[in-house]
Amino acid sequence: TAQSVTADYWTAVSAVGQPPPEAAGAVRLGAAVRALAEATIGSSAPDDVLVEAAGEIERLTRLLEPYDAPSRYEQALRQGGTGTFLNHPMIGPANGCAPPIALHAEGQRVVGDLVFRTPQEGPPGCAYGGYDAILLMTAGLNGQAGPTKSLSVRYRAPTPINTPLRYEAQMEAPEPRHGVVSGRLMAGDLVCAEGRAEISRSRIFHR
């Protein structure tokens, strides 16, 4: 039923906040990769330090290459406990590319807290992209998971990096085949962006 699908989705997303013991290594590695990216982007280190660091990273890459996989899902199913969000590109703690966003519910709204760092910096001091993720996740948490059919975003102010941010989103019009989600991105009381998305409901997103 739609209610059970929604409950399963919430359970899977909530599980990201408490990864199972078997995911400890992957979560630690994800955090280390994020820290490495922050230390790398915009670094003022001299060339000899950068060359030494590159050599170490190349050595570690060779260590991991034999275990490379064409998709993130096998690892997520093996180590994620519940659902496949352990290494999700926006909320997964085991994904070194994820900010990551910490999701929770506040009444009928889905709220995501995060801080963008230098790896997400576009214009000086400002974050770049990533807005549609909270809208898609909100649809899924309301039993309307699927690909984004349309997305409109109004950018009202630059989104700062190194600042606590909050995504807020809610369903406007859930339908059997699609739903409409609206949301905004806040930096304190400052509205950085407002968006609206139409989500096509798809069974493949309810596995």
C-alpha positions as semicolon CSV with decimal commas, in nm:
position;residue;x (nm);y (nm);z (nm)
1;T;0,000;0,000;0,000
2;A;0,098;0,365;-0,035
3;Q;0,118;0,396;0,343
4;S;0,357;0,103;0,376
5;V;0,575;0,238;0,094
6;T;0,594;0,576;0,269
7;A;0,678;0,409;0,601
8;D;0,951;0,200;0,436
9;Y;1,100;0,509;0,273
10;W;1,106;0,697;0,604
11;T;1,266;0,398;0,774
12;A;1,535;0,379;0,507
13;V;1,613;0,752;0,525
14;S;1,615;0,750;0,905
15;A;1,857;0,456;0,907
16;V;2,121;0,682;0,750
17;G;2,153;0,861;1,084
18;Q;2,243;0,536;1,260
19;P;2,441;0,317;1,018
20;P;2,480;-0,050;1,121
21;P;2,814;-0,175;1,257
22;E;2,904;-0,340;0,926
23;A;2,900;0,004;0,762
24;A;3,150;0,158;1,004
25;G;3,446;0,130;0,767
26;A;3,255;0,275;0,471
27;V;3,119;0,564;0,679
28;R;3,465;0,641;0,817
29;L;3,612;0,634;0,466
30;G;3,336;0,865;0,339
31;A;3,411;1,116;0,614
32;A;3,783;1,095;0,539
33;V;3,723;1,159;0,169
34;R;3,509;1,465;0,251
35;A;3,780;1,596;0,483
36;L;4,041;1,535;0,213
37;A;3,835;1,728;-0,043
38;E;3,799;2,021;0,196
39;A;4,174;2,020;0,263
40;T;4,250;1,997;-0,110
41;I;4,018;2,251;-0,274
42;G;4,180;2,592;-0,260
43;S;4,484;2,465;-0,071
44;S;4,779;2,701;-0,024
45;A;5,023;2,411;0,024
46;P;5,348;2,436;-0,174
47;D;5,404;2,212;-0,474
48;D;5,627;1,965;-0,290
49;V;5,353;1,902;-0,034
50;L;5,090;1,866;-0,310
51;V;5,310;1,620;-0,499
52;E;5,368;1,416;-0,183
53;A;4,995;1,414;-0,106
54;A;4,912;1,314;-0,464
55;G;5,150;1,019;-0,436
56;E;4,981;0,900;-0,118
57;I;4,635;0,937;-0,270
58;E;4,742;0,749;-0,583
59;R;4,876;0,470;-0,361
60;L;4,546;0,449;-0,171
61;T;4,351;0,455;-0,497
62;R;4,547;0,152;-0,618
63;L;4,462;-0,019;-0,288
64;L;4,090;0,030;-0,346
65;E;4,072;-0,017;-0,725
66;P;4,039;-0,399;-0,714
67;Y;3,713;-0,349;-0,523
68;D;3,565;-0,089;-0,759
69;A;3,200;-0,140;-0,855
70;P;2,989;-0,007;-1,145
71;S;2,703;0,095;-0,913
72;R;2,667;0,216;-0,553
73;Y;2,368;-0,011;-0,484
74;E;2,550;-0,336;-0,414
75;Q;2,742;-0,173;-0,129
76;A;2,429;0,002;-0,002
77;L;2,233;-0,324;0,009
78;R;2,522;-0,515;0,166
79;Q;2,612;-0,262;0,436
80;G;2,321;-0,018;0,461
81;G;2,103;-0,225;0,691
82;T;1,772;-0,074;0,576
83;G;1,725;0,083;0,232
84;T;1,988;0,208;-0,009
85;F;2,073;0,554;0,124
86;L;2,401;0,471;0,303
87;N;2,603;0,601;0,006
88;H;2,341;0,832;-0,149
89;P;2,500;1,129;-0,332
90;M;2,326;1,388;-0,113
91;I;2,249;1,226;0,226
92;G;2,479;0,922;0,240
93;P;2,748;0,931;0,511
94;A;2,949;0,667;0,321
95;N;2,957;0,883;0,007
96;G;3,258;1,113;0,014
97;C;3,089;1,342;-0,239
98;A;2,777;1,398;-0,025
99;P;2,754;1,717;0,189
100;P;2,568;1,521;0,355
101;I;2,214;1,647;0,427
102;A;2,059;1,539;0,760
103;L;1,685;1,486;0,701
104;H;1,400;1,486;0,951
105;A;1,028;1,565;0,963
106;E;0,870;1,872;1,117
107;G;0,496;1,821;1,095
108;Q;0,409;1,786;0,728
109;R;0,742;1,930;0,613
110;V;1,066;1,754;0,536
111;V;1,366;1,947;0,668
112;G;1,729;1,899;0,569
113;D;2,018;2,057;0,760
114;L;2,364;2,088;0,607
115;V;2,670;2,303;0,556
116;F;2,826;2,346;0,214
117;R;3,207;2,366;0,215
118;T;3,474;2,460;-0,037
119;P;3,413;2,149;-0,257
120;Q;3,063;2,289;-0,329
121;E;3,181;2,648;-0,382
122;G;3,085;2,809;-0,713
123;P;3,101;3,191;-0,705
124;P;3,333;3,323;-0,431
125;G;3,192;3,232;-0,091
126;C;2,876;3,077;-0,239
127;A;2,750;2,723;-0,296
128;Y;2,669;2,577;-0,635
129;G;2,375;2,352;-0,726
130;G;2,206;2,060;-0,547
131;Y;1,866;2,218;-0,492
132;D;1,639;1,953;-0,645
133;A;1,755;1,677;-0,406
134;I;1,533;1,786;-0,116
135;L;1,227;1,806;-0,343
136;L;1,283;1,455;-0,477
137;M;1,342;1,315;-0,127
138;T;1,024;1,485;0,000
139;A;0,824;1,318;-0,277
140;G;0,969;0,979;-0,183
141;L;0,893;1,030;0,185
142;N;0,532;1,094;0,086
143;G;0,501;0,780;-0,127
144;Q;0,559;0,966;-0,455
145;A;0,918;0,867;-0,535
146;G;1,024;0,884;-0,898
147;P;1,222;1,082;-1,154
148;T;1,190;1,459;-1,172
149;K;0,952;1,550;-1,455
150;S;0,994;1,926;-1,424
151;L;1,178;2,162;-1,191
152;S;1,162;2,538;-1,150
153;V;1,387;2,727;-0,911
154;R;1,391;3,094;-0,822
155;Y;1,726;3,202;-0,680
156;R;1,664;3,490;-0,441
157;A;2,006;3,529;-0,277
158;P;2,352;3,369;-0,300
159;T;2,381;3,053;-0,087
160;P;2,678;3,092;0,149
161;I;2,933;2,821;0,222
162;N;3,058;2,741;0,574
163;T;2,716;2,844;0,707
164;P;2,438;2,629;0,856
165;L;2,167;2,590;0,590
166;R;1,821;2,442;0,594
167;Y;1,608;2,292;0,320
168;E;1,232;2,291;0,383
169;A;0,988;2,112;0,151
170;Q;0,634;1,977;0,143
171;M;0,395;1,804;-0,093
172;E;0,143;2,029;-0,264
173;A;-0,066;1,786;-0,464
174;P;0,004;1,411;-0,436
175;E;-0,159;1,214;-0,717
176;P;-0,156;0,841;-0,810
177;R;0,086;0,899;-1,099
178;H;0,268;1,217;-1,001
179;G;0,305;1,472;-0,726
180;V;0,401;1,836;-0,688
181;V;0,657;1,940;-0,428
182;S;0,755;2,291;-0,322
183;G;1,040;2,400;-0,101
184;R;1,297;2,658;-0,012
185;L;1,658;2,684;0,100
186;M;1,731;2,905;0,402
187;A;2,042;3,053;0,561
188;G;1,898;3,163;0,893
189;D;1,608;3,394;0,801
190;L;1,747;3,456;0,452
191;V;1,564;3,274;0,171
192;C;1,833;3,171;-0,077
193;A;1,614;2,979;-0,321
194;E;1,258;2,863;-0,375
195;G;1,163;2,571;-0,595
196;R;0,879;2,360;-0,726
197;A;0,905;2,017;-0,887
198;E;0,669;1,771;-1,052
199;I;0,765;1,411;-0,972
200;S;0,657;1,117;-1,189
201;R;0,577;0,822;-0,965
202;S;0,778;0,513;-1,062
203;R;0,777;0,163;-0,916
204;I;1,152;0,130;-0,960
205;F;1,198;0,389;-0,686
206;H;0,999;0,178;-0,438
207;R;1,220;-0,130;-0,422
